Short mmCIF file of C-alpha atoms in Angstrom, two decimals:
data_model
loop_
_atom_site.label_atom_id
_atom_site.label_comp_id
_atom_site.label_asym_id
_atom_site.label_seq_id
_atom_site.Cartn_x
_atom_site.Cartn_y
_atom_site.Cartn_z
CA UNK A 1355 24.92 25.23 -19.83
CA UNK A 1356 22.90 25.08 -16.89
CA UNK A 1357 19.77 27.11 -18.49
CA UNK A 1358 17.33 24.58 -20.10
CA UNK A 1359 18.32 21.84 -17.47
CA UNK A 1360 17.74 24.05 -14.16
CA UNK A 1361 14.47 25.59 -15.37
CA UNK A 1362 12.94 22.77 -15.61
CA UNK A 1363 14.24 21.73 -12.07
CA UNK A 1364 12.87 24.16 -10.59
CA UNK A 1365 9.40 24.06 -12.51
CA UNK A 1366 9.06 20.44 -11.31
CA UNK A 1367 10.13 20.20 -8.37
CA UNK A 1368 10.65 23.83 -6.28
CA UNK A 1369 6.41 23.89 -5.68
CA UNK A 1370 6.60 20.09 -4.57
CA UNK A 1371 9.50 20.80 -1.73
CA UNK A 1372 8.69 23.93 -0.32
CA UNK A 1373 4.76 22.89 -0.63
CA UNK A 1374 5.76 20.16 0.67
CA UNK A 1375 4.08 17.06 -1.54
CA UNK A 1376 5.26 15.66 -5.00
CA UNK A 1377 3.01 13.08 -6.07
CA UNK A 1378 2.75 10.31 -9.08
CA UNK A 1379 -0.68 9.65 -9.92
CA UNK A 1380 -1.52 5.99 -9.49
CA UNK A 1381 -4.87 5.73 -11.33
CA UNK A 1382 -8.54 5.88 -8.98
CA UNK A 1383 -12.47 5.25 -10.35
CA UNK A 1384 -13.69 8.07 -8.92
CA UNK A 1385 -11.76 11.07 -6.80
CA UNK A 1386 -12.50 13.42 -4.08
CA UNK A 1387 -9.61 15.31 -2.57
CA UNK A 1388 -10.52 17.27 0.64
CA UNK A 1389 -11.91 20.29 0.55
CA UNK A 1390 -12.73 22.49 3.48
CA UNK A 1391 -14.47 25.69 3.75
CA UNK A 1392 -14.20 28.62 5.86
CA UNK A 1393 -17.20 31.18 5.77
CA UNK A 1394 -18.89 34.46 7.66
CA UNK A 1395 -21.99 36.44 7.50
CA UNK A 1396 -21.09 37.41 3.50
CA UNK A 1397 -17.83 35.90 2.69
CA UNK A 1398 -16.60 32.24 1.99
CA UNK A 1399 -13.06 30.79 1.85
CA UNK A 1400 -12.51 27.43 0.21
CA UNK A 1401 -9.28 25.02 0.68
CA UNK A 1402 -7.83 22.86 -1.32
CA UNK A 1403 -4.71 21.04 -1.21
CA UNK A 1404 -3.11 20.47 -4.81
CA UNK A 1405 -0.72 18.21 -6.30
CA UNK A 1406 2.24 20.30 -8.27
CA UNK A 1407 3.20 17.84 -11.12
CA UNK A 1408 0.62 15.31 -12.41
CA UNK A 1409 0.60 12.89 -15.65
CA UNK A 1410 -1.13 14.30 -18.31
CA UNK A 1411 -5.01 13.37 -18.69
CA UNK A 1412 -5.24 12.45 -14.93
CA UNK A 1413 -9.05 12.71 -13.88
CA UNK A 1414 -8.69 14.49 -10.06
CA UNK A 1415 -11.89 16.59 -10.44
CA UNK A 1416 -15.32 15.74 -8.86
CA UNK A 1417 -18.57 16.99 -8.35
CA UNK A 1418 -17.83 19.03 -5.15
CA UNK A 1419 -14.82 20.47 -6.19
CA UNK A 1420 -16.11 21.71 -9.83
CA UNK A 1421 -18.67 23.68 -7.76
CA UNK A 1422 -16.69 25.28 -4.77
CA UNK A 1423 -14.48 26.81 -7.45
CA UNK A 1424 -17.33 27.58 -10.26
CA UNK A 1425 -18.74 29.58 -7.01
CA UNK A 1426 -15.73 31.44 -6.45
CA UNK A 1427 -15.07 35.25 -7.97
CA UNK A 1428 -11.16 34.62 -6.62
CA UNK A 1429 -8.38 32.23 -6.66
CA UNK A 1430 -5.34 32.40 -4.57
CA UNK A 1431 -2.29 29.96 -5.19
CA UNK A 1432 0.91 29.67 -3.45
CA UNK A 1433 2.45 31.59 -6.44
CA UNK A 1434 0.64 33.59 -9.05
CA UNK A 1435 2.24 31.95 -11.83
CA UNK A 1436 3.93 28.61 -10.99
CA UNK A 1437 5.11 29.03 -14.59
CA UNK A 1438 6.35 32.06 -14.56
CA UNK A 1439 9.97 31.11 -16.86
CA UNK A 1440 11.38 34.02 -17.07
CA UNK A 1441 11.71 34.01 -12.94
CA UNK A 1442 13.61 31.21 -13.17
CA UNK A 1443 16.71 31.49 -14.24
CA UNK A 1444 18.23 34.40 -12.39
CA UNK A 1445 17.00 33.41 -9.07
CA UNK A 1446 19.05 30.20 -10.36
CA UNK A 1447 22.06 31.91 -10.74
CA UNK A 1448 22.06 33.83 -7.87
CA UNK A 1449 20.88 31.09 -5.41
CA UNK A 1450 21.44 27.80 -6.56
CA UNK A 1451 24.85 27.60 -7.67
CA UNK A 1452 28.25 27.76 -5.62
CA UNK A 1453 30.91 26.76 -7.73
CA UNK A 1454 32.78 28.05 -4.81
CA UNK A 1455 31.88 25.55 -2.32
CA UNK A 1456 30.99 22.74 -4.53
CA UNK A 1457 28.89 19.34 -3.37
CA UNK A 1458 32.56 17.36 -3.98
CA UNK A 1459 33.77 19.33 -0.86
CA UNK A 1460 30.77 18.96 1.38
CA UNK A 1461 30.16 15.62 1.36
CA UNK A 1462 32.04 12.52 2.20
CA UNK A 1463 33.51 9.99 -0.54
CA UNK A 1464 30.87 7.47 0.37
CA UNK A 1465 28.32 9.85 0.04
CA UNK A 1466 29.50 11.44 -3.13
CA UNK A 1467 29.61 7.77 -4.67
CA UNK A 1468 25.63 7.56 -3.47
CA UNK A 1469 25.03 10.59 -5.32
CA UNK A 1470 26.58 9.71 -8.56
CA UNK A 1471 24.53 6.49 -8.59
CA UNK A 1472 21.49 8.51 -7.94
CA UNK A 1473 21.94 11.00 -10.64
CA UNK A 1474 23.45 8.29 -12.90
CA UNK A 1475 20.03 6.55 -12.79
CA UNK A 1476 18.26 9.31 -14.10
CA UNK A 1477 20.40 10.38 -16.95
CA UNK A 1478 22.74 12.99 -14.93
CA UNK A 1479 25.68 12.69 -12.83
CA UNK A 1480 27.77 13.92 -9.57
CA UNK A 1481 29.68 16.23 -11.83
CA UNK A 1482 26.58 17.88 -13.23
CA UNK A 1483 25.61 18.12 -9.91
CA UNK A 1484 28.80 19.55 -8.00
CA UNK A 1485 28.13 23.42 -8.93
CA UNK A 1486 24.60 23.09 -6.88
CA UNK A 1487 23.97 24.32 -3.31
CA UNK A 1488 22.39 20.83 -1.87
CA UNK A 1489 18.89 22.58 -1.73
CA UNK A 1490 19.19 22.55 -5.64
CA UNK A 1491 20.75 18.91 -5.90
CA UNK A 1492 17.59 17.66 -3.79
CA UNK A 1493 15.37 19.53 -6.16
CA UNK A 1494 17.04 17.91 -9.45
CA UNK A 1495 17.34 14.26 -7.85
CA UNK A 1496 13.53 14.92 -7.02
CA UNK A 1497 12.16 16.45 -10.82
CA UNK A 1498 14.38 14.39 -12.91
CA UNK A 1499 12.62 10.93 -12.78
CA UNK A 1500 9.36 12.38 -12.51
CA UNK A 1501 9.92 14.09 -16.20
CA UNK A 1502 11.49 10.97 -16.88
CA UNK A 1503 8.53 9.01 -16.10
CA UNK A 1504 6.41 11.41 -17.83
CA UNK A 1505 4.93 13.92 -15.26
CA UNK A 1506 4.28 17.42 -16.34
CA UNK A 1507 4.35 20.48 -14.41
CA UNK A 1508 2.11 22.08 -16.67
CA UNK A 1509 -0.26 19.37 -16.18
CA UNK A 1510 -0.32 20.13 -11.64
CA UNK A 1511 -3.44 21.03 -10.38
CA UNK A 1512 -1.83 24.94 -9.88
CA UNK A 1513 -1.19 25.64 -13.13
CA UNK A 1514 -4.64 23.89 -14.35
CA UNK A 1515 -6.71 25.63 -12.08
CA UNK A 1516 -5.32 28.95 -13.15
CA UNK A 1517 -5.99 28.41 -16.82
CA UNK A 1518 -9.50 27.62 -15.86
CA UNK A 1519 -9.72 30.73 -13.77
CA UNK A 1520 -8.72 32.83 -16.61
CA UNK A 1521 -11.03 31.21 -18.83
CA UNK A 1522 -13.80 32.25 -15.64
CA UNK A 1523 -12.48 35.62 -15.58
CA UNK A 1524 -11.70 35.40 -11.77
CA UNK A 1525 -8.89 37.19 -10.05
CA UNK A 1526 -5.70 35.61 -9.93
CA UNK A 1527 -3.27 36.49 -6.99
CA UNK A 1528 -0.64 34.48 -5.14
CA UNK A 1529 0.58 33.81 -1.33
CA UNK A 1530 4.08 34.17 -1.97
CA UNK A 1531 6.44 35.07 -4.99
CA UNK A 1532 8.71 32.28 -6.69
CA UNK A 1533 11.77 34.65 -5.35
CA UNK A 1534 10.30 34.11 -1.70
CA UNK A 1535 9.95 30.73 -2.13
CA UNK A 1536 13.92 30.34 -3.49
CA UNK A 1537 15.47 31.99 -0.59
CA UNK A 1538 13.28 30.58 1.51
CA UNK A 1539 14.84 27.10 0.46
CA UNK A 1540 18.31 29.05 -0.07
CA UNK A 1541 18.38 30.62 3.38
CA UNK A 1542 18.91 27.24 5.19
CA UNK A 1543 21.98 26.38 7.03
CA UNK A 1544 24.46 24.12 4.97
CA UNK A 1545 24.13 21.61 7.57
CA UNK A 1546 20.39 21.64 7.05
CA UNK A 1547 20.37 21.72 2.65
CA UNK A 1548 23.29 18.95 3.84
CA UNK A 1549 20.99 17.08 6.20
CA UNK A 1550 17.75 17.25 3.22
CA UNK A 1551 20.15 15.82 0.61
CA UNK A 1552 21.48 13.21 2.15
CA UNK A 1553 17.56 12.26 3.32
CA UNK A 1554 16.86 12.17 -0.69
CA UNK A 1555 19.31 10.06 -1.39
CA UNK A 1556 18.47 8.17 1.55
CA UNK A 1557 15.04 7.72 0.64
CA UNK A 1558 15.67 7.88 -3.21
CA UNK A 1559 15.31 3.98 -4.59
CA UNK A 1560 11.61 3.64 -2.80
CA UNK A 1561 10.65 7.15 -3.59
CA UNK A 1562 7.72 6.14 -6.08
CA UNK A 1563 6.27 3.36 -3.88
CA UNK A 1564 6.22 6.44 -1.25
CA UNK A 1565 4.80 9.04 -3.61
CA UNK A 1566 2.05 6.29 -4.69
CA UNK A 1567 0.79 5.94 -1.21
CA UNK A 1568 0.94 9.78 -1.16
CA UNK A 1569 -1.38 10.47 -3.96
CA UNK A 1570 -3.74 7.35 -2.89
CA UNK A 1571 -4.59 9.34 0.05
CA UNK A 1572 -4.49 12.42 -1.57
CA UNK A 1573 -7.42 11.22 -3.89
CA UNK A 1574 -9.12 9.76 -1.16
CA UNK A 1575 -9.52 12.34 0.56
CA UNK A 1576 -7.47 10.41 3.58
CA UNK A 1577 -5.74 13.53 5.39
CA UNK A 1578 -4.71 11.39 8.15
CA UNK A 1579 -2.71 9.54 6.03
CA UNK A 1580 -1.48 12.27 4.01
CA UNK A 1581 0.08 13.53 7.62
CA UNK A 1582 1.60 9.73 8.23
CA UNK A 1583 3.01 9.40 5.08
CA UNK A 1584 3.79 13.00 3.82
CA UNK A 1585 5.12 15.19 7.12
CA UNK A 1586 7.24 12.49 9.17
CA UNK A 1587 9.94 12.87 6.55
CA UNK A 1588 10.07 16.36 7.09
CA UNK A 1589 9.81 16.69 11.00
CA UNK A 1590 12.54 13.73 10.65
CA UNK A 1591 15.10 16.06 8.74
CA UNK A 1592 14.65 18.66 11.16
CA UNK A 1593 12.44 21.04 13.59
CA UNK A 1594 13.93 23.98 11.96
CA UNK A 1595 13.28 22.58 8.61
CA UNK A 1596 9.60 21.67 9.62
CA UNK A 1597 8.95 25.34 10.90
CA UNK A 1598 9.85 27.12 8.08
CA UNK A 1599 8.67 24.99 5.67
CA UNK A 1600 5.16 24.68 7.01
CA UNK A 1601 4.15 25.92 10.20
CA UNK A 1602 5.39 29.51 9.54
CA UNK A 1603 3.89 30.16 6.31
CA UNK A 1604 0.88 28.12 7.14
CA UNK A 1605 0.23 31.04 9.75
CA UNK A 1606 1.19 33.58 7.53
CA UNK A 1607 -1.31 32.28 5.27
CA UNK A 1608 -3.95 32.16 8.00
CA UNK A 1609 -3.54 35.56 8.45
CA UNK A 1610 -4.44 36.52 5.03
CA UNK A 1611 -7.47 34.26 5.24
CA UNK A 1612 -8.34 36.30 8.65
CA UNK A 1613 -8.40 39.41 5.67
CA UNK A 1614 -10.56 37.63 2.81
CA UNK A 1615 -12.42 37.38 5.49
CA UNK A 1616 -13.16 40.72 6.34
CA UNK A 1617 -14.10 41.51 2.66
CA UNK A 1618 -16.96 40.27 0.29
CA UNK A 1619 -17.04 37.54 -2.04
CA UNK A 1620 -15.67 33.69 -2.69
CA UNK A 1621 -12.63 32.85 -2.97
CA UNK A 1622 -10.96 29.58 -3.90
CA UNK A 1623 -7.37 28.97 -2.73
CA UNK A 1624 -5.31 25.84 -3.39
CA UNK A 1625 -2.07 24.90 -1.68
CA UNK A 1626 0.44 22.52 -1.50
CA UNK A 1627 -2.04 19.60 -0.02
CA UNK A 1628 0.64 19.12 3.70
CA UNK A 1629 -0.08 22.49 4.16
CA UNK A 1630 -3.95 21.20 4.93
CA UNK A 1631 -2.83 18.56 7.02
CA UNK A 1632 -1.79 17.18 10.52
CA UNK A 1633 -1.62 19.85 14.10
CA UNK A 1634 0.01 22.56 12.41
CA UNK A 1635 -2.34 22.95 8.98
CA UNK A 1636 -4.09 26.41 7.68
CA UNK A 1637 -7.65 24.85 9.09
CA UNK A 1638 -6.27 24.39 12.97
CA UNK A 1639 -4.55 27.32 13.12
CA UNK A 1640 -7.80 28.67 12.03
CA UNK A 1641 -9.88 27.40 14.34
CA UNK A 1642 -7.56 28.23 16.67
CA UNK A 1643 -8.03 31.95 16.29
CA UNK A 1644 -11.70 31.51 16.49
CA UNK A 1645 -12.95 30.30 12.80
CA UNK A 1646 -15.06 27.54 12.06
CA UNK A 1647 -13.66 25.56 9.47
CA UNK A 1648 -15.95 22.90 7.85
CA UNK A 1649 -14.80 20.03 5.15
CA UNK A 1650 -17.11 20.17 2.55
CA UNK A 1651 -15.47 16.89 0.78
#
């Protein structure tokens, strides 16, 4: 029973969490996310941060973006396919559920009543919920209103910009697999999943008012606020959390820019957009090692 429901869980929301941005589009005249570029005597990197869900026929596109990625012959996205289906399910199964140690054990009576009234709200409940590890009940309190509302996975930047790669005939590679991504999420302490879903219910009636001032930046280019707004939340829900969500892939990342780098070519590669933000993002640690990273947009 948990098949249709949990795949499209994960499709909406797994990118935004362990990217670490899900945002609403609020509507703009004219956009320019930041772009930043990162280039040697014959190669070029460009970064972009992306936006995993998004509201069908949202215009986020300008003039500087459309031709860093026309130049590019590569693009590189946290996951090859963020739509890869057939994925899904079994990491699901093996990661997500715990019928075992259900959420009606783990958390207290108050708590429990919170999370009923959350899920309630958007069409589920605390007993569809109970079988979940809390990393999964923070991922289906997080997807289900923005479906609801009427955001579309398929319609994220990650997704779009691979269709238009494959209409380009670029290469198409990923950072990480989804199955990295899922234990990354699944190998937290159940203190910590604890700790992340009580923040979302915490956090869960002004959610969209957040997300809006989340995308405003994003769209704006505003990276400064992006950090404000975006990674407080999660430095407040832990270090540990923090580290493994951002800092340690962010340098992991680095390190395969450090090897585009030593090649040929152009390559394009868009990430969740707190991964390009604040002390610990892709372009410090860059310049840290020695690069000179230059925003373009």
């Amino acid at each position: 029973m948990f098949a249709a429901s949990f795949r499209q869980t994960l499709r909406a929301a797994l990118p935004a969490i362990v990217g670490g941005l899900v945002l609403l589009f609020s509507g703009a005249a004219f956009a320019e996310p930041a772009i930043w570029a990162v280039r040697d005597r014959d190669s070029t990197v460009f970064l972009f941060g992306t936006i995993h869900v998004m509201k069908p026929g949202t215009n986020w596109r300008s003039p500087r973006f459309e031709e860093a990625f026309k130049d590019a012959d590569q693009l590189i996205l946290e996951v090859e396919n963020p739509e890869d289906q057939a994925a899904v399910l079994p990491l699901i199964r093996e990661h997500g559920l715990s019928p075992d140690r259900p959420l009606s054990l783990l958390l207290s009576a108050e708590d429990l009543t919170r999370l009923d009234g959350a899920a309630k709200s958007v069409g589920l409940s605390a007993a569809q919920l109970d079988p979940m590890r809390p990393w999964l009940a923070s991922l289906s309190l997080a997807a289900a209103p923005l479906r609801r509302a009427g955001y579309d996975p398929a319609s994220g930047i990650d997704p779009v910009l691979r269709t238009d790669a494959l209409a380009a005939g670029m290469t198409i590679t990923g950072l990480e697999t989804l199955d990295q991504q899922v234990r990354l999420l699944a190998g937290f302490p159940e203190e910590g999943q604890l700790a992340y879903l009580l923040r979302s219910l915490d956090d869960f009636d002004d959610g969209a008012a957040q997300l809006e001032r989340l995308v405003e930046a994003w769209l704006a280019g505003n990276v400064l606020a992006i950090e404000q707004i975006g990674l407080r939340p999660i430095r407040e829900v832990g270090e540990r959390v923090y580290q493994a969500l951002l800092v340690e892939r962010n340098r992991a990342w680095a390190d395969r820019i450090s090897l585009i780098l030593d090649g040929t070519g152009t390559a394009f590669i868009a990430v969740g957009a707190l991964h390009l933000a604040g002390e610990d993002s892709v372009q410090r640690i860059l310049e840290n090692r020695g690069l000179t990273v230059e925003r373009i947009q």
